[in-house]
């Protein structure tokens, strides 16, 4: 417990969360009780369970009530915090900068120079990481799976910032040690160094948050082409021995896939493909997040499913750097767990809501290819952004919904009303206009398609208020 | 001249506009002189043409100086106002609401009921149109080609609102008179009524703004399937006789295209296609804006080119309602003029900046199909949003850039700086973060990918300040 343990709190109003992949549950006039010492939901009193003014009741009990009431045509509701299953904090300053590049030239032109600079300049790292965490919190991201850089000190700094600001995070030092593909000025010197530097970061994370309540380490081989077999095997052994989570990239781009086939003819051979390389080195586990998975074969998907690997779908990135259109429906129907990743800065936005919007749009481009069932609904992309993401980061049952026993990782969303002449300026109210005749389903759709950080008024992690828009 | 003729003004700072399709021009430390009585740029003094403090000089001359200076790490620049070449003002409340529909079911489920309701309830129309104009101005839209509804009074109200608020607009009453496809509760009763109602709206527009300085009428047959041959022929005759602009839809969706082929076997026959129908009725002119043009044949594109018809590319809409991915590069290389349309509410956003962003992303989906040249750059999508749009609405040479003789339709864009610890909250500053080491090209790319209405601080039309974010 840290020094600023929040009080017991009661949240009162409308709560919206995923009941299943394709269904949202709307709990109106409901009270959710959050225990201050654990950050957990200890009771949910739904409409019908109670009568009268909830706020008065709980005031008497000495609980601190926070009411999301709807005034002046505004509409408020609580929604689970978003989970970003793939984001490179170190690349945040490059968000939106990618030209007409594709993956491999993008890495060399935009990415490696920026990442390398953070290890040489901790003040710069503080500015970049601080801003990235500020922004992601403001967009309602309560949990993020971060890639930092190869640098130990800067990676530890990112973890410290997340812990101080109260953002749940998996923080990975990037491992890349292959002379053939890594620039000499930005690489681990050897597999041994890759492992020892990783151990330093894991030790730091455990020292700061022994139970991983808020921040945790995650093993992060960049992607197969940048890692030697020795380093991948060592990381795979470490993952198994210590039960550590793993994150890396897979099957993002045609050139990359060809490179993997060339570099790993045995591991990828006989149809085992790119996924097979990670499987061969013990890196494909139930705690592994594979970003992209755009061009998987049937065999690779089956290998993923059997091993329980998770997929981080990164639609903004896949469109921006022309990687392809991932077949999310296809993955889901195989029983593979999928979450959303912003993939900053292949992706241009640190907002999971933007990723949800683009997941919907990209799914329609998949549908244009002939399979109308590929379309993802508003309900489905919001599932991916919350409960789907929770599975990817190993926090299902702890975050992603409002059941008793879950931790209070939540955002208060406000959508603005429109006055009669339509001329009122709501400077900080965001772009969602509620005219008053919409259904709840329609209001949530409006939020998904036109919402932004202005609609996320407050954000909590484990009961602690970590962002507020005043 | 209206009563509030602005003073003579000098704008000082950095000006960015399109030099050509694929090149932006950056004019730093430049002064642009705008005559108050005409709203026109009468002089441009570029860096090198002058020395010293421009603001002091012009203060002495009695001109009103407006300086876009960069303070506290913020970056300011003037950019031409955006031109939305296709937007249904009447559908604005449905922005973001479309489910998994495609064009024809979307019209019946979401669109016709809302449009019909505005004719029966002018207070509702005022609220909807007022809000739409407020929002589009806040997004930097200085010119919009609007579809209203079939209702004369409500359509005239939209034009009046645009004129009062100072937004340049082409306003069209929607013509739809075919019993086979229009709902009985939302249609013109006959071709004669379609024409007479249209004449009423044209007369109203001419009475309010005789020279069309700010607002103009535009003939608006909804799309071929909703119009009888008689009404289309009459509108075509009227367009030719009176030199009126025309707007309609073409080749958006497979089901629609099949319907057109079935309904117009002669006009569309022998490869003349959907475009051929408009050509047959005299509706394909140099002043015609055809929205979508997703699935054109080579022959249709050639017919479009020969007749000088314009294309409004609506990427948000085409993705959202699964219409397809328009081949913009292919159109441009044929010499066809292309602008951007938000197509609210097939499109989910009234922001042309969002349309530009999605034009870039959709072009990458076209490129994924095999033609890497299909990709549109940041420079190209901004050309489409300004000079390309100006050609579509017949205002090339009047708006879209900062040359002497052009009218001052502009926006002041501000991008926010980041402080050293990255923690500063810029509540109203928007999502673009300038770290200080970016090039101008990179800052503009960041604006295109993460910018929103918060970055558009002021908007002018014809010299008049029409929106300001305080």
PDB file of C-alpha atoms in Angstrom, chain B residues 148-322:
ATOM      1  CA  UNK B 148     -30.240  19.655 -46.852  1.00  0.00           C
ATOM      2  CA  UNK B 149     -33.517  17.716 -47.223  1.00  0.00           C
ATOM      3  CA  UNK B 150     -36.449  17.765 -49.658  1.00  0.00           C
ATOM      4  CA  UNK B 151     -38.095  20.471 -47.541  1.00  0.00           C
ATOM      5  CA  UNK B 152     -37.949  24.027 -48.961  1.00  0.00           C
ATOM      6  CA  UNK B 153     -38.267  25.954 -45.700  1.00  0.00           C
ATOM      7  CA  UNK B 154     -35.694  23.873 -43.848  1.00  0.00           C
ATOM      8  CA  UNK B 155     -33.293  24.091 -46.781  1.00  0.00           C
ATOM      9  CA  UNK B 156     -33.663  27.865 -46.858  1.00  0.00           C
ATOM     10  CA  UNK B 157     -33.033  27.929 -43.114  1.00  0.00           C
ATOM     11  CA  UNK B 158     -29.723  26.125 -43.610  1.00  0.00           C
ATOM     12  CA  UNK B 159     -28.666  28.695 -46.193  1.00  0.00           C
ATOM     13  CA  UNK B 160     -29.649  31.539 -43.874  1.00  0.00           C
ATOM     14  CA  UNK B 161     -27.631  30.038 -41.024  1.00  0.00           C
ATOM     15  CA  UNK B 162     -24.547  29.703 -43.250  1.00  0.00           C
ATOM     16  CA  UNK B 163     -24.887  33.299 -44.399  1.00  0.00           C
ATOM     17  CA  UNK B 164     -25.397  34.628 -40.884  1.00  0.00           C
ATOM     18  CA  UNK B 165     -22.455  32.663 -39.512  1.00  0.00           C
ATOM     19  CA  UNK B 166     -20.285  33.594 -42.488  1.00  0.00           C
ATOM     20  CA  UNK B 167     -19.558  30.101 -43.764  1.00  0.00           C
ATOM     21  CA  UNK B 168     -19.179  29.869 -47.521  1.00  0.00           C
ATOM     22  CA  UNK B 169     -21.673  27.268 -48.694  1.00  0.00           C
ATOM     23  CA  UNK B 170     -23.354  25.674 -51.656  1.00  0.00           C
ATOM     24  CA  UNK B 171     -26.751  24.621 -50.359  1.00  0.00           C
ATOM     25  CA  UNK B 172     -28.890  22.076 -52.158  1.00  0.00           C
ATOM     26  CA  UNK B 173     -32.471  21.011 -51.692  1.00  0.00           C
ATOM     27  CA  UNK B 174     -32.535  17.246 -52.188  1.00  0.00           C
ATOM     28  CA  UNK B 175     -34.566  16.079 -55.216  1.00  0.00           C
ATOM     29  CA  UNK B 176     -36.089  12.586 -55.010  1.00  0.00           C
ATOM     30  CA  UNK B 177     -39.294  11.731 -56.799  1.00  0.00           C
ATOM     31  CA  UNK B 178     -39.162   8.096 -57.875  1.00  0.00           C
ATOM     32  CA  UNK B 179     -42.034   6.049 -56.420  1.00  0.00           C
ATOM     33  CA  UNK B 180     -40.103   2.838 -56.853  1.00  0.00           C
ATOM     34  CA  UNK B 181     -37.294   3.721 -54.461  1.00  0.00           C
ATOM     35  CA  UNK B 182     -38.334   6.677 -52.289  1.00  0.00           C
ATOM     36  CA  UNK B 183     -40.468   6.112 -49.187  1.00  0.00           C
ATOM     37  CA  UNK B 184     -43.973   7.525 -49.707  1.00  0.00           C
ATOM     38  CA  UNK B 185     -43.511   9.682 -46.593  1.00  0.00           C
ATOM     39  CA  UNK B 186     -40.297  11.265 -47.838  1.00  0.00           C
ATOM     40  CA  UNK B 187     -40.330  12.226 -51.513  1.00  0.00           C
ATOM     41  CA  UNK B 188     -41.280  14.903 -54.004  1.00  0.00           C
ATOM     42  CA  UNK B 189     -44.695  14.122 -55.411  1.00  0.00           C
ATOM     43  CA  UNK B 190     -43.661  14.502 -59.043  1.00  0.00           C
ATOM     44  CA  UNK B 191     -40.915  15.711 -61.320  1.00  0.00           C
ATOM     45  CA  UNK B 192     -42.776  19.002 -61.609  1.00  0.00           C
ATOM     46  CA  UNK B 193     -42.845  19.436 -57.861  1.00  0.00           C
ATOM     47  CA  UNK B 194     -39.201  18.458 -57.628  1.00  0.00           C
ATOM     48  CA  UNK B 195     -38.370  21.244 -60.058  1.00  0.00           C
ATOM     49  CA  UNK B 196     -40.671  23.883 -58.598  1.00  0.00           C
ATOM     50  CA  UNK B 197     -39.437  23.282 -55.059  1.00  0.00           C
ATOM     51  CA  UNK B 198     -35.889  23.515 -56.332  1.00  0.00           C
ATOM     52  CA  UNK B 199     -36.685  26.828 -58.026  1.00  0.00           C
ATOM     53  CA  UNK B 200     -38.001  28.146 -54.727  1.00  0.00           C
ATOM     54  CA  UNK B 201     -34.711  27.381 -53.029  1.00  0.00           C
ATOM     55  CA  UNK B 202     -32.637  28.817 -55.863  1.00  0.00           C
ATOM     56  CA  UNK B 203     -34.693  32.010 -55.730  1.00  0.00           C
ATOM     57  CA  UNK B 204     -34.240  32.258 -51.976  1.00  0.00           C
ATOM     58  CA  UNK B 205     -30.482  31.877 -52.280  1.00  0.00           C
ATOM     59  CA  UNK B 206     -30.286  34.555 -54.966  1.00  0.00           C
ATOM     60  CA  UNK B 207     -32.412  36.926 -52.917  1.00  0.00           C
ATOM     61  CA  UNK B 208     -30.187  36.537 -49.878  1.00  0.00           C
ATOM     62  CA  UNK B 209     -26.824  36.743 -51.652  1.00  0.00           C
ATOM     63  CA  UNK B 210     -27.314  37.970 -55.238  1.00  0.00           C
ATOM     64  CA  UNK B 211     -23.678  37.601 -56.273  1.00  0.00           C
ATOM     65  CA  UNK B 212     -23.138  34.369 -54.398  1.00  0.00           C
ATOM     66  CA  UNK B 213     -20.328  35.951 -52.407  1.00  0.00           C
ATOM     67  CA  UNK B 214     -20.882  33.606 -49.470  1.00  0.00           C
ATOM     68  CA  UNK B 215     -23.813  31.296 -50.218  1.00  0.00           C
ATOM     69  CA  UNK B 216     -25.023  29.787 -53.478  1.00  0.00           C
ATOM     70  CA  UNK B 217     -27.645  27.318 -54.607  1.00  0.00           C
ATOM     71  CA  UNK B 218     -26.659  23.945 -56.034  1.00  0.00           C
ATOM     72  CA  UNK B 219     -28.933  21.511 -57.883  1.00  0.00           C
ATOM     73  CA  UNK B 220     -29.088  18.272 -55.918  1.00  0.00           C
ATOM     74  CA  UNK B 221     -30.691  15.206 -57.442  1.00  0.00           C
ATOM     75  CA  UNK B 222     -30.091  12.759 -54.568  1.00  0.00           C
ATOM     76  CA  UNK B 223     -28.783   9.993 -56.814  1.00  0.00           C
ATOM     77  CA  UNK B 224     -30.019   8.378 -59.979  1.00  0.00           C
ATOM     78  CA  UNK B 225     -32.040   5.615 -58.289  1.00  0.00           C
ATOM     79  CA  UNK B 226     -34.182   8.117 -56.401  1.00  0.00           C
ATOM     80  CA  UNK B 227     -34.940  10.371 -59.392  1.00  0.00           C
ATOM     81  CA  UNK B 228     -37.210   9.895 -62.390  1.00  0.00           C
ATOM     82  CA  UNK B 229     -35.800  10.559 -65.851  1.00  0.00           C
ATOM     83  CA  UNK B 230     -38.162  13.535 -66.114  1.00  0.00           C
ATOM     84  CA  UNK B 231     -36.803  15.218 -62.989  1.00  0.00           C
ATOM     85  CA  UNK B 232     -33.187  14.585 -63.906  1.00  0.00           C
ATOM     86  CA  UNK B 233     -33.720  15.931 -67.398  1.00  0.00           C
ATOM     87  CA  UNK B 234     -35.417  19.052 -66.039  1.00  0.00           C
ATOM     88  CA  UNK B 235     -32.583  19.624 -63.553  1.00  0.00           C
ATOM     89  CA  UNK B 236     -30.015  19.097 -66.292  1.00  0.00           C
ATOM     90  CA  UNK B 237     -31.775  21.678 -68.465  1.00  0.00           C
ATOM     91  CA  UNK B 238     -31.892  24.109 -65.572  1.00  0.00           C
ATOM     92  CA  UNK B 239     -28.200  23.604 -64.812  1.00  0.00           C
ATOM     93  CA  UNK B 240     -27.273  24.410 -68.393  1.00  0.00           C
ATOM     94  CA  UNK B 241     -29.665  27.341 -68.811  1.00  0.00           C
ATOM     95  CA  UNK B 242     -28.677  29.064 -65.572  1.00  0.00           C
ATOM     96  CA  UNK B 243     -25.066  27.938 -65.183  1.00  0.00           C
ATOM     97  CA  UNK B 244     -25.880  26.267 -61.877  1.00  0.00           C
ATOM     98  CA  UNK B 245     -23.675  23.841 -59.997  1.00  0.00           C
ATOM     99  CA  UNK B 246     -24.857  20.243 -59.527  1.00  0.00           C
ATOM    100  CA  UNK B 247     -24.107  17.678 -56.853  1.00  0.00           C
ATOM    101  CA  UNK B 248     -25.064  14.040 -56.582  1.00  0.00           C
ATOM    102  CA  UNK B 249     -23.692  10.592 -55.773  1.00  0.00           C
ATOM    103  CA  UNK B 250     -22.104   8.041 -58.085  1.00  0.00           C
ATOM    104  CA  UNK B 251     -20.788   4.494 -57.917  1.00  0.00           C
ATOM    105  CA  UNK B 252     -20.639   4.190 -54.157  1.00  0.00           C
ATOM    106  CA  UNK B 253     -21.712   0.630 -53.558  1.00  0.00           C
ATOM    107  CA  UNK B 254     -22.202  -2.589 -55.499  1.00  0.00           C
ATOM    108  CA  UNK B 255     -25.921  -2.922 -54.730  1.00  0.00           C
ATOM    109  CA  UNK B 256     -26.534   0.661 -55.800  1.00  0.00           C
ATOM    110  CA  UNK B 257     -24.639   0.170 -59.061  1.00  0.00           C
ATOM    111  CA  UNK B 258     -26.674  -2.921 -59.882  1.00  0.00           C
ATOM    112  CA  UNK B 259     -29.857  -0.991 -59.140  1.00  0.00           C
ATOM    113  CA  UNK B 260     -28.832   1.801 -61.510  1.00  0.00           C
ATOM    114  CA  UNK B 261     -28.063  -0.664 -64.288  1.00  0.00           C
ATOM    115  CA  UNK B 262     -31.495  -2.207 -63.786  1.00  0.00           C
ATOM    116  CA  UNK B 263     -33.394   1.089 -63.627  1.00  0.00           C
ATOM    117  CA  UNK B 264     -31.569   2.825 -66.502  1.00  0.00           C
ATOM    118  CA  UNK B 265     -30.767   0.081 -69.015  1.00  0.00           C
ATOM    119  CA  UNK B 266     -30.548   2.523 -71.916  1.00  0.00           C
ATOM    120  CA  UNK B 267     -28.625   5.385 -70.321  1.00  0.00           C
ATOM    121  CA  UNK B 268     -26.227   3.055 -68.498  1.00  0.00           C
ATOM    122  CA  UNK B 269     -25.998   0.564 -71.342  1.00  0.00           C
ATOM    123  CA  UNK B 270     -23.176  -0.088 -73.769  1.00  0.00           C
ATOM    124  CA  UNK B 271     -20.595   0.519 -71.047  1.00  0.00           C
ATOM    125  CA  UNK B 272     -21.789   4.022 -70.268  1.00  0.00           C
ATOM    126  CA  UNK B 273     -22.511   2.922 -66.725  1.00  0.00           C
ATOM    127  CA  UNK B 274     -23.646   4.979 -63.775  1.00  0.00           C
ATOM    128  CA  UNK B 275     -21.784   8.086 -64.958  1.00  0.00           C
ATOM    129  CA  UNK B 276     -23.529   7.698 -68.286  1.00  0.00           C
ATOM    130  CA  UNK B 277     -26.907   8.195 -66.630  1.00  0.00           C
ATOM    131  CA  UNK B 278     -25.969  11.664 -65.427  1.00  0.00           C
ATOM    132  CA  UNK B 279     -24.384  12.456 -68.785  1.00  0.00           C
ATOM    133  CA  UNK B 280     -27.561  11.408 -70.571  1.00  0.00           C
ATOM    134  CA  UNK B 281     -29.662  13.863 -68.559  1.00  0.00           C
ATOM    135  CA  UNK B 282     -27.271  16.804 -68.875  1.00  0.00           C
ATOM    136  CA  UNK B 283     -26.145  16.567 -65.274  1.00  0.00           C
ATOM    137  CA  UNK B 284     -22.464  15.923 -65.960  1.00  0.00           C
ATOM    138  CA  UNK B 285     -20.821  19.326 -66.343  1.00  0.00           C
ATOM    139  CA  UNK B 286     -17.704  21.168 -65.216  1.00  0.00           C
ATOM    140  CA  UNK B 287     -19.760  22.373 -62.275  1.00  0.00           C
ATOM    141  CA  UNK B 288     -20.844  18.887 -61.192  1.00  0.00           C
ATOM    142  CA  UNK B 289     -19.581  17.279 -57.980  1.00  0.00           C
ATOM    143  CA  UNK B 290     -19.963  13.515 -57.942  1.00  0.00           C
ATOM    144  CA  UNK B 291     -19.494  12.003 -54.500  1.00  0.00           C
ATOM    145  CA  UNK B 292     -17.694   8.672 -53.983  1.00  0.00           C
ATOM    146  CA  UNK B 293     -16.794   7.325 -57.467  1.00  0.00           C
ATOM    147  CA  UNK B 294     -15.496   4.172 -55.804  1.00  0.00           C
ATOM    148  CA  UNK B 295     -16.137   1.574 -58.483  1.00  0.00           C
ATOM    149  CA  UNK B 296     -15.845   3.493 -61.781  1.00  0.00           C
ATOM    150  CA  UNK B 297     -14.921   1.699 -64.984  1.00  0.00           C
ATOM    151  CA  UNK B 298     -12.243   3.065 -67.278  1.00  0.00           C
ATOM    152  CA  UNK B 299     -14.976   4.236 -69.602  1.00  0.00           C
ATOM    153  CA  UNK B 300     -16.844   6.056 -66.865  1.00  0.00           C
ATOM    154  CA  UNK B 301     -13.661   7.785 -65.702  1.00  0.00           C
ATOM    155  CA  UNK B 302     -12.987   8.887 -69.262  1.00  0.00           C
ATOM    156  CA  UNK B 303     -16.521  10.250 -69.589  1.00  0.00           C
ATOM    157  CA  UNK B 304     -16.019  12.112 -66.300  1.00  0.00           C
ATOM    158  CA  UNK B 305     -12.749  13.596 -67.545  1.00  0.00           C
ATOM    159  CA  UNK B 306     -14.101  14.674 -70.917  1.00  0.00           C
ATOM    160  CA  UNK B 307     -17.042  16.437 -69.302  1.00  0.00           C
ATOM    161  CA  UNK B 308     -14.933  18.041 -66.586  1.00  0.00           C
ATOM    162  CA  UNK B 309     -16.909  16.506 -63.716  1.00  0.00           C
ATOM    163  CA  UNK B 310     -15.404  16.635 -60.230  1.00  0.00           C
ATOM    164  CA  UNK B 311     -15.057  13.872 -57.652  1.00  0.00           C
ATOM    165  CA  UNK B 312     -15.650  14.255 -53.937  1.00  0.00           C
ATOM    166  CA  UNK B 313     -13.637  11.528 -52.239  1.00  0.00           C
ATOM    167  CA  UNK B 314     -15.279  10.470 -48.969  1.00  0.00           C
ATOM    168  CA  UNK B 315     -12.935   8.001 -47.260  1.00  0.00           C
ATOM    169  CA  UNK B 316     -14.577   7.984 -43.796  1.00  0.00           C
ATOM    170  CA  UNK B 317     -17.903   7.120 -45.329  1.00  0.00           C
ATOM    171  CA  UNK B 318     -16.567   4.590 -47.795  1.00  0.00           C
ATOM    172  CA  UNK B 319     -14.882   2.648 -44.994  1.00  0.00           C
ATOM    173  CA  UNK B 320     -17.644   3.063 -42.406  1.00  0.00           C
ATOM    174  CA  UNK B 321     -20.491   1.759 -44.531  1.00  0.00           C
ATOM    175  CA  UNK B 322     -18.245  -0.718 -46.352  1.00  0.00           C
TER     176      UNK B 322
END
